[in-house]
Coordinates of C-alpha atoms in Angstrom, one line a residue:
M1 CA -22.0 50.2 0.6
S2 CA -17.8 50.5 0.8
I3 CA -15.7 47.1 1.0
P4 CA -13.8 48.6 3.3
H5 CA -16.9 48.7 5.7
L6 CA -18.4 45.4 4.8
L7 CA -14.8 44.4 6.0
R8 CA -14.6 46.0 9.5
R9 CA -18.1 44.4 9.7
T10 CA -17.3 41.1 9.4
S11 CA -15.4 38.8 11.3
A12 CA -12.1 37.4 10.5
A13 CA -13.4 33.9 9.0
T14 CA -15.3 36.5 6.8
V15 CA -12.1 38.2 5.3
L16 CA -10.7 34.7 4.8
A17 CA -13.5 33.8 2.6
L18 CA -13.5 36.8 0.5
A19 CA -10.2 36.2 -0.2
T20 CA -10.5 33.3 -1.6
V21 CA -12.1 34.8 -4.6
L22 CA -8.9 36.7 -5.3
P23 CA -6.7 35.7 -7.8
A24 CA -4.4 33.0 -6.6
Q25 CA -0.3 33.7 -7.1
A26 CA 1.9 31.0 -8.6
E27 CA 2.8 28.0 -6.9
T28 CA 5.0 24.6 -7.8
L29 CA 4.2 21.6 -5.3
V30 CA 5.6 19.5 -5.4
Y31 CA 3.1 17.0 -4.3
A32 CA -0.9 17.4 -3.2
T33 CA -3.5 15.4 -2.3
G34 CA -7.1 15.9 -0.8
F35 CA -7.1 11.4 0.1
E36 CA -9.5 11.6 -2.3
A37 CA -11.2 8.6 -5.5
P38 CA -9.7 7.0 -7.6
G39 CA -6.7 7.7 -5.6
F40 CA -7.3 6.7 -2.4
S41 CA -9.6 4.5 -1.2
T42 CA -10.9 3.7 2.5
G43 CA -8.7 1.9 4.7
P44 CA -5.1 1.9 5.7
I45 CA -2.7 3.5 4.1
G46 CA 0.6 2.3 4.1
G47 CA 1.8 -1.5 4.0
G48 CA 1.9 -4.4 5.6
Y49 CA 4.6 -5.6 7.7
Y50 CA 6.2 -7.9 4.8
D51 CA 6.1 -5.2 2.1
L52 CA 9.5 -4.5 0.7
P53 CA 10.1 -1.9 1.4
Q54 CA 8.5 -2.1 4.7
W55 CA 5.4 -0.3 5.2
T56 CA 5.2 1.4 2.2
H57 CA 2.1 1.3 0.5
A58 CA 1.5 1.8 -3.5
N59 CA 1.3 5.1 -3.5
G60 CA 4.2 6.3 -1.7
W61 CA 2.9 6.6 2.0
S62 CA 3.9 4.7 5.0
A63 CA 2.2 3.8 8.3
W64 CA 4.0 3.3 11.8
P65 CA 3.3 1.0 13.8
N66 CA 2.6 -1.9 11.7
Q67 CA 0.0 -5.1 13.2
P68 CA 3.5 -7.3 14.5
Y69 CA 4.2 -9.8 12.5
S70 CA 1.1 -9.3 10.3
A71 CA 0.8 -9.0 6.8
A72 CA -2.4 -7.1 7.2
P73 CA -0.8 -2.5 7.1
S74 CA -1.5 -0.1 10.2
P75 CA -4.6 -0.1 11.3
W76 CA -4.1 3.4 13.3
A77 CA -3.5 5.2 9.6
V78 CA -6.9 5.2 7.3
V79 CA -8.6 6.8 4.6
S80 CA -12.1 7.5 6.4
D81 CA -15.1 8.8 4.9
L82 CA -15.9 10.2 8.5
R83 CA -14.7 13.6 8.3
A84 CA -13.4 15.6 5.4
A85 CA -12.2 19.7 5.1
S86 CA -13.9 19.4 1.7
G87 CA -14.4 16.6 -0.2
T88 CA -15.9 13.2 0.9
Q89 CA -12.3 12.1 2.5
S90 CA -9.2 12.0 4.5
L91 CA -6.4 10.4 6.8
R92 CA -7.8 9.4 9.9
M93 CA -4.4 9.1 12.5
S94 CA -5.2 7.7 16.0
V95 CA -3.3 6.7 19.2
D96 CA -4.6 4.0 21.3
D97 CA -3.4 2.4 24.5
S98 CA -4.6 -0.6 24.0
S99 CA -3.0 -1.1 21.0
N100 CA -0.2 1.8 19.8
S101 CA 1.3 4.4 22.2
Q102 CA 2.3 6.5 18.5
I103 CA 1.5 6.8 15.1
I104 CA 4.0 8.0 12.8
V105 CA 2.8 8.8 9.3
G106 CA 5.0 10.4 6.1
R107 CA 5.5 10.4 2.2
T108 CA 8.9 10.3 0.6
I109 CA 9.4 13.8 -1.7
P110 CA 10.2 13.4 -4.8
A111 CA 14.0 14.3 -6.1
P112 CA 16.1 16.5 -5.4
G113 CA 13.9 17.7 -2.2
L114 CA 12.6 20.6 -0.7
P115 CA 15.3 22.9 0.2
L116 CA 14.1 25.3 2.7
G117 CA 15.7 28.3 1.7
N118 CA 12.3 28.6 0.1
F119 CA 9.4 25.7 0.8
G120 CA 5.7 25.4 1.9
V121 CA 3.6 23.1 3.7
A122 CA -0.2 23.7 4.1
M123 CA -3.0 21.2 5.0
N124 CA -5.8 21.3 7.4
L125 CA -5.8 19.5 10.3
Y126 CA -8.6 17.9 13.1
I127 CA -7.2 17.1 16.6
E128 CA -10.8 15.3 17.4
Q129 CA -9.8 14.1 20.8
T130 CA -11.6 15.4 25.1
A131 CA -9.8 18.1 27.0
D132 CA -8.1 15.4 29.7
S133 CA -6.4 13.6 26.2
D134 CA -2.5 14.1 26.8
V135 CA -1.3 12.7 22.9
T136 CA 0.5 15.6 21.4
W137 CA 0.5 16.0 16.9
S138 CA 3.1 17.0 14.7
M139 CA 4.0 17.7 11.2
G140 CA 7.3 18.3 10.3
L141 CA 9.7 17.5 7.6
S142 CA 12.9 15.3 7.2
D143 CA 16.0 15.1 5.5
G144 CA 16.0 11.3 5.3
Y145 CA 18.3 11.1 8.8
A146 CA 16.1 12.3 11.6
T147 CA 13.4 15.5 11.7
L148 CA 14.7 18.4 10.4
I149 CA 11.8 21.2 11.0
G150 CA 8.7 20.5 12.4
M151 CA 5.7 22.3 15.1
S152 CA 3.8 20.3 17.2
F153 CA 0.1 20.7 19.2
L154 CA -0.1 20.7 22.9
P155 CA -3.4 19.4 25.0
D156 CA -3.1 22.3 26.0
D157 CA -3.1 25.1 23.1
R158 CA 0.7 25.5 22.5
V159 CA 2.6 25.7 19.5
Q160 CA 5.2 24.3 19.6
F161 CA 8.8 24.6 17.0
G162 CA 12.0 23.2 16.9
H163 CA 14.6 22.0 14.0
R164 CA 17.8 20.7 14.9
L165 CA 19.8 23.3 15.4
M166 CA 18.1 24.6 17.8
H167 CA 19.3 23.9 21.8
T168 CA 15.6 23.2 23.0
S169 CA 11.9 24.3 21.3
S170 CA 10.4 26.7 21.5
L171 CA 6.4 27.4 22.8
Y172 CA 4.1 29.9 21.4
T173 CA 0.3 30.4 22.5
P174 CA -1.9 31.5 20.0
G175 CA -5.2 31.8 22.2
F176 CA -7.5 29.7 20.8
D177 CA -8.6 26.0 21.4
L178 CA -7.0 24.0 18.6
H179 CA -8.9 20.6 19.2
N180 CA -11.9 20.3 18.0
T181 CA -12.5 22.1 14.9
W182 CA -10.6 22.2 11.1
L183 CA -7.2 24.1 11.2
T184 CA -5.5 25.5 8.5
L185 CA -1.7 24.6 8.6
R186 CA 1.1 26.6 7.0
M187 CA 5.0 26.4 7.4
E188 CA 6.7 28.1 4.6
S189 CA 9.7 30.1 4.0
N190 CA 8.8 33.6 5.1
P191 CA 8.0 36.0 2.3
A192 CA 9.9 39.1 4.0
D193 CA 12.7 36.9 4.3
N194 CA 13.1 33.4 2.9
S195 CA 16.2 32.5 5.3
S196 CA 13.5 32.2 8.3
V197 CA 10.4 30.5 8.4
L198 CA 6.7 31.6 9.2
L199 CA 4.5 29.5 11.0
T200 CA 0.6 29.6 10.4
V201 CA -1.7 28.3 12.2
A202 CA -5.9 29.4 11.7
G203 CA -9.0 28.5 13.3
R204 CA -12.2 29.3 14.6
G205 CA -12.2 32.6 12.7
Q206 CA -8.3 33.4 13.9
T207 CA -5.2 33.4 12.8
W208 CA -1.6 32.9 14.5
Q209 CA 1.3 34.2 12.3
Q210 CA 5.0 33.6 14.4
V211 CA 8.6 34.1 12.8
V212 CA 11.2 31.1 13.8
T213 CA 14.4 30.7 12.7
S214 CA 15.3 28.0 9.6
P215 CA 17.9 25.2 9.7
G216 CA 18.5 25.1 6.2
G217 CA 19.2 22.3 3.9
A218 CA 17.3 20.7 2.3
A219 CA 14.1 18.2 3.0
T220 CA 13.2 14.8 1.8
S221 CA 9.7 13.6 3.4
F222 CA 7.1 15.1 5.2
Y223 CA 5.4 13.4 7.7
T224 CA 2.4 14.1 10.6
S225 CA 2.4 12.1 13.7
G226 CA 0.3 11.4 17.4
A227 CA 1.9 10.6 20.7
Y228 CA 1.7 10.2 24.6
P229 CA 4.2 12.4 26.4
S230 CA 7.3 10.3 28.6
F231 CA 4.3 10.6 31.9
P232 CA 1.3 10.1 29.7
L233 CA -2.3 10.0 31.2
Y234 CA -3.3 7.6 28.3
K235 CA -6.3 9.2 27.1
D236 CA -6.7 8.5 23.7
G237 CA -6.8 10.7 20.5
V238 CA -8.1 10.9 17.1
A239 CA -7.0 13.6 14.3
Y240 CA -8.0 13.9 10.6
M241 CA -5.2 15.5 7.7
D242 CA -7.0 16.5 4.6
N243 CA -5.8 19.3 1.9
L244 CA -1.5 18.7 2.0
R245 CA 0.3 20.5 -0.3
I246 CA 3.8 20.7 -0.7
G247 CA 6.1 23.2 -2.6
S248 CA 7.6 26.6 -2.6
D249 CA 5.1 30.2 -3.2
L250 CA 2.3 28.1 -1.7
A251 CA -0.8 30.1 -2.6
P252 CA -2.7 31.5 0.4
S253 CA -5.0 27.8 1.7
V254 CA -8.6 28.0 1.2
P255 CA -9.8 28.1 4.7
V256 CA -12.0 25.7 6.2
P257 CA -15.2 28.1 7.5
E258 CA -17.0 28.4 10.2
P259 CA -21.0 27.1 10.2
Q260 CA -21.7 30.7 9.5
T261 CA -19.2 32.0 6.8
W262 CA -20.6 31.0 3.8
A263 CA -23.4 33.0 4.7
L264 CA -21.4 35.8 5.3
M265 CA -19.2 35.5 2.3
L266 CA -22.7 35.9 -0.2
L267 CA -23.2 38.9 2.2
G268 CA -19.7 39.6 0.7
L269 CA -19.9 38.7 -2.8
G270 CA -23.6 40.5 -2.6
A271 CA -21.3 43.8 -2.3
L272 CA -18.6 43.5 -4.8
A273 CA -21.9 43.1 -7.2
R274 CA -23.7 46.4 -5.5
S275 CA -20.6 48.2 -5.2
A276 CA -19.6 47.7 -9.0
R277 CA -23.0 48.5 -10.4
Q278 CA -23.6 52.0 -8.3
R279 CA -19.5 52.3 -9.6
A280 CA -20.9 51.8 -13.8
G281 CA -24.0 53.7 -13.2
R282 CA -21.2 57.2 -11.9

């Protein structure tokens, strides 16, 4: 069986899985984490209300809001072992109307920052919420003053993109359910034209991509957040972030497999081995 014939018969998830065995391109990372031990232990990732600098944890992460006038850190952003895209831990973020209407978690990007002419941000996100939840989750980059560029994931499975030079944000429909599954998210310089930006959302064996405009400049911090809209239904939401990479020329992300993907990948690797033996016997 030829490799092209094999790929025509398998799912998109299998194609992505097979791609992980190919050599990865060179990449430059300015920060990467899977929120695993020993660098991270389970518990709050941010600092307490009275920490100096305020809200900042020793490993460089900040979380807001904190418990008002409390030495305790934010209970709504914690390293958790409840769910993980890989390994055993991830960052759990929650929005709870009884306590907080939003959560913002961020980290400073080491100097000199991240020029948007050649940049990449990749991560896994699991949005765990019911169909009637109205929490929107976002990821983006800031230049220290306000959001520079970012994309959001709306409760109705649309993707919203915006940057500070746009008059209005843009809305896109990837065409698959973005909730209650691990997504692979990428926001990076467009390889075909680094003056633009390429957005990628992959999940449930499908991949959506969109080329958008770039505001230029350089980012000094990364953030992810969740919030109710202006007129909320106040249905709580939870999201998990894992395998964050920030840098330039990022290698393709390792996709999070659907339940059947590992078996299909083994099938693909077996086909590769058979093909090699057949060529050697000619």
